[in-house]
PDB file of C-alpha atoms in Angstrom:
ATOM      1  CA  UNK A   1     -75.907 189.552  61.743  1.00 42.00           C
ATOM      2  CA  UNK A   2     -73.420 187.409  59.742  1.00 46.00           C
ATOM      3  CA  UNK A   3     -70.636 189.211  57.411  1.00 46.00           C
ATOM      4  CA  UNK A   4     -72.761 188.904  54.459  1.00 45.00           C
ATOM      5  CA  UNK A   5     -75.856 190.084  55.820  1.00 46.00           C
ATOM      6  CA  UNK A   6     -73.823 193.097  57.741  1.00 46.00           C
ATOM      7  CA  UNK A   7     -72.047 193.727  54.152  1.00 46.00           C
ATOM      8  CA  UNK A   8     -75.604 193.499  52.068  1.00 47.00           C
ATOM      9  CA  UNK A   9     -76.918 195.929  54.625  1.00 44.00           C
ATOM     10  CA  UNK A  10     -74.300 198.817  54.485  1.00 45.00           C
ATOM     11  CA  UNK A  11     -74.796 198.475  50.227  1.00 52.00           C
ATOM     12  CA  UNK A  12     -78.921 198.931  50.913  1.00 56.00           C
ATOM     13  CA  UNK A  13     -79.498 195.253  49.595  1.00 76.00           C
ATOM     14  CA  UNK A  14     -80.834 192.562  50.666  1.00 84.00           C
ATOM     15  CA  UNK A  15     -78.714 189.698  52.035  1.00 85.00           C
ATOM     16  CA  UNK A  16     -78.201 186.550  49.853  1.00 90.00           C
ATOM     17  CA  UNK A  17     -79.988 183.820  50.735  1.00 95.00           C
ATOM     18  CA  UNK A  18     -78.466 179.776  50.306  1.00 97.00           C
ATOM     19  CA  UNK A  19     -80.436 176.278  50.023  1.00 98.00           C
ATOM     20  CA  UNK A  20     -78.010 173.454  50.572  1.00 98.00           C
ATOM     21  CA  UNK A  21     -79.087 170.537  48.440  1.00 98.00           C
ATOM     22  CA  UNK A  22     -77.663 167.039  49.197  1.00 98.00           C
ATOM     23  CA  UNK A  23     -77.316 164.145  47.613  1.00 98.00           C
ATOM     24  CA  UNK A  24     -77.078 160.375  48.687  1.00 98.00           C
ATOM     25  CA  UNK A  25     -75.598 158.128  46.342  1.00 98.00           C
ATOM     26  CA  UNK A  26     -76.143 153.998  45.152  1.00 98.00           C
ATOM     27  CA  UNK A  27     -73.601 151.820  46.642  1.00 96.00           C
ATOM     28  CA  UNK A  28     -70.412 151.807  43.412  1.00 95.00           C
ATOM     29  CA  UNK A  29     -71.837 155.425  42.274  1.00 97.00           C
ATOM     30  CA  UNK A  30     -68.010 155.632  40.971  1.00 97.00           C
ATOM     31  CA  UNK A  31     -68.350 152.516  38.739  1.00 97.00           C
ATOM     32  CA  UNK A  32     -72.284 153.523  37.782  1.00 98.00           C
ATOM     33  CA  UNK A  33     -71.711 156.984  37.343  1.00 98.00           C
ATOM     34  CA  UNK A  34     -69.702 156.934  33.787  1.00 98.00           C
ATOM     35  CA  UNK A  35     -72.428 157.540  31.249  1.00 98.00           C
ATOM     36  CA  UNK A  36     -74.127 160.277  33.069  1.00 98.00           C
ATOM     37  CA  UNK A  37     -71.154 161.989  34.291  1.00 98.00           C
ATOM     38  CA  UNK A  38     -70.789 164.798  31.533  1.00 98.00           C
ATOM     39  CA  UNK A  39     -74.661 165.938  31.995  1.00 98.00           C
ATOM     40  CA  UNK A  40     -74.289 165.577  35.931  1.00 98.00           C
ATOM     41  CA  UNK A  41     -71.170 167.547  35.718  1.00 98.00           C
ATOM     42  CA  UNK A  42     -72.806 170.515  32.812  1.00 98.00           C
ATOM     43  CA  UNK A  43     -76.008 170.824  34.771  1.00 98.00           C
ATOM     44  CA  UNK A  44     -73.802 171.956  37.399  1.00 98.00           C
ATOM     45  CA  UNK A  45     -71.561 173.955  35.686  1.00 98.00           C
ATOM     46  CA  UNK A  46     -74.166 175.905  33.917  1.00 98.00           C
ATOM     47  CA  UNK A  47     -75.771 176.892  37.139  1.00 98.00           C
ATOM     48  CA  UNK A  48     -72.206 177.927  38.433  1.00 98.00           C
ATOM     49  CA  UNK A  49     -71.820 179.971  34.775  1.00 98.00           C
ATOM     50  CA  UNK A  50     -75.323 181.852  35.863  1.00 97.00           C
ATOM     51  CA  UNK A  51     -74.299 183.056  39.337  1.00 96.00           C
ATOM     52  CA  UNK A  52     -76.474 180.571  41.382  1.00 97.00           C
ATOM     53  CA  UNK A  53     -74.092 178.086  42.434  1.00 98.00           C
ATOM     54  CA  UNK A  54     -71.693 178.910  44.571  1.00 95.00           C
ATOM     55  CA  UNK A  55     -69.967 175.526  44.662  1.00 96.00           C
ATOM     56  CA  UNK A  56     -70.445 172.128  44.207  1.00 98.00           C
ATOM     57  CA  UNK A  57     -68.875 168.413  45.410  1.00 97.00           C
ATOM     58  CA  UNK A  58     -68.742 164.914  46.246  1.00 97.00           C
ATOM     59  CA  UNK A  59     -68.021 163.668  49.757  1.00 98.00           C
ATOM     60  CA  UNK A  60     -64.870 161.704  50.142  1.00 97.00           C
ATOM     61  CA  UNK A  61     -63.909 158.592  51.991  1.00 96.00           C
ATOM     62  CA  UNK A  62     -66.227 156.811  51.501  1.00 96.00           C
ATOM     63  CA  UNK A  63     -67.901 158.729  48.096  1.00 97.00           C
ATOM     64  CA  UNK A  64     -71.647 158.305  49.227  1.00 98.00           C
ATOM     65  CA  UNK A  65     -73.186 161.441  48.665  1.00 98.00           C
ATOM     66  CA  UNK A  66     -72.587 165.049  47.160  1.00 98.00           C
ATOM     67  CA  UNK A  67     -73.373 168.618  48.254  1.00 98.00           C
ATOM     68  CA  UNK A  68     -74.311 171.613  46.586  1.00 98.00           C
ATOM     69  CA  UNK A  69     -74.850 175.384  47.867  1.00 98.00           C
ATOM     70  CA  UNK A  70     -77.286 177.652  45.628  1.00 98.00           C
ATOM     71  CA  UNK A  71     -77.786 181.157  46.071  1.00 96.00           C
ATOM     72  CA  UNK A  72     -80.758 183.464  45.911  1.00 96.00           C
ATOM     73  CA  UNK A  73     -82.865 180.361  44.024  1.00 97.00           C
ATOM     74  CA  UNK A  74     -85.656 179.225  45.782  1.00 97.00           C
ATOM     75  CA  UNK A  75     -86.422 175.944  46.433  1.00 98.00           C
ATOM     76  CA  UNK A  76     -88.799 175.077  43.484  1.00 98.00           C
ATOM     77  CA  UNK A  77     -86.043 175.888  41.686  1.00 98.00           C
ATOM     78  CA  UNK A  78     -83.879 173.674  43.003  1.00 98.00           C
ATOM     79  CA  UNK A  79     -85.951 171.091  42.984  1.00 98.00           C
ATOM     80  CA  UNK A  80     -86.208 171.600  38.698  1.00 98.00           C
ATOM     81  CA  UNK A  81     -82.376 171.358  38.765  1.00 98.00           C
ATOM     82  CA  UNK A  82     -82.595 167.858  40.698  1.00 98.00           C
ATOM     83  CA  UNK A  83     -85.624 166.648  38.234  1.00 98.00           C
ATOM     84  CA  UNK A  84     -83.187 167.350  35.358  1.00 98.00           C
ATOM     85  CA  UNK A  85     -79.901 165.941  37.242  1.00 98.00           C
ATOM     86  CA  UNK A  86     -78.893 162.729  34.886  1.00 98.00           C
ATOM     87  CA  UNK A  87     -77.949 161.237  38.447  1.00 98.00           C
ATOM     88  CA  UNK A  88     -81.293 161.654  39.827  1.00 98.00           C
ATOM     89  CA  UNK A  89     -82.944 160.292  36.077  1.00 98.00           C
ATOM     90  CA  UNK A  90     -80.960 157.347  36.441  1.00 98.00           C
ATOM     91  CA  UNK A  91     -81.501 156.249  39.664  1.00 98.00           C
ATOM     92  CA  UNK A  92     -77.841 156.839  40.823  1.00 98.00           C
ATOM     93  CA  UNK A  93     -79.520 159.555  44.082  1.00 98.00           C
ATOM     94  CA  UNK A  94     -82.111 157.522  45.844  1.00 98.00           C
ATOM     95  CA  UNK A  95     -82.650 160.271  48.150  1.00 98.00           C
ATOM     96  CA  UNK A  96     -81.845 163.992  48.454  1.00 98.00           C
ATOM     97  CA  UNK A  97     -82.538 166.605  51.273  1.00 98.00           C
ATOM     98  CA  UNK A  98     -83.136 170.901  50.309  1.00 98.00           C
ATOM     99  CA  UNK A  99     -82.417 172.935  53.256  1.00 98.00           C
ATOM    100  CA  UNK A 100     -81.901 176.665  53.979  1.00 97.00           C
ATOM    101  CA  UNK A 101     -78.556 177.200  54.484  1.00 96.00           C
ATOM    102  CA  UNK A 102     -77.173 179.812  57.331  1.00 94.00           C
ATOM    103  CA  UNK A 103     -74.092 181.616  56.451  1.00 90.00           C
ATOM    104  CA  UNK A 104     -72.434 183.399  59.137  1.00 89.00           C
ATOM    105  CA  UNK A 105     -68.603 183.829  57.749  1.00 86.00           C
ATOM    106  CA  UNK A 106     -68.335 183.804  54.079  1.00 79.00           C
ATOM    107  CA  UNK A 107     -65.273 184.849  52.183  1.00 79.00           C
ATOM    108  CA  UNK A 108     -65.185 186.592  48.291  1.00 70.00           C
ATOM    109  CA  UNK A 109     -65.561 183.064  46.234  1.00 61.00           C
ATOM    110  CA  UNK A 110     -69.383 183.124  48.043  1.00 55.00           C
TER     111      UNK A 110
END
């Protein structure tokens, strides 16, 4: 049992559950990206505002992809967050992967 799930348990809850959602990016996304940044960036932080985001990023060196970790969403839901992504709308994320995501060590930002 992970820290979460042992913490969930001793409250009489049930633990949180995480989907990892990841993106791929175009070749350039940086010089692409500039007209769809703002929505990209508000879809995310309104999820984030609601409690079902936990956190959110691009990958570094070289920027080709992004990764985001929901909480207790399933993964329809998910999915409706992608469809409305301006990245996705725009062709910027050719491909994307939705996983369940394992926690076994969290700390008090998750």
């Amino acid at each position: 049992m992970c820290v979460s799930q042992a913490t969930a348990a001793a409250a009489g809850g049930d633990p949180p559950s995480y989907l990892l959602l990841q993106y791929t990016y175009v070749p350039d996304i940086l010089e692409k990206r500039g007209p769809y940044r703002e929505g990209h960036l508000q879809g995310a932080k309104t999820m984030a505002d609601e409690n079902k985001l936990v956190m959110a990023g691009a990958l570094a060196d070289p920027v080709d992809g992004a990764v985001f970790i929901f909480k207790n969403m399933s993964k329809e839901d998910v999915e409706e967050f992608v469809k409305q992504d301006p990245y996705v709308q725009h062709g910027l994320v050719p491909k994307y992967d939705i996983r369940p995501y394992m926690v076994v060590a969290t700390s008090s930002i998750a």
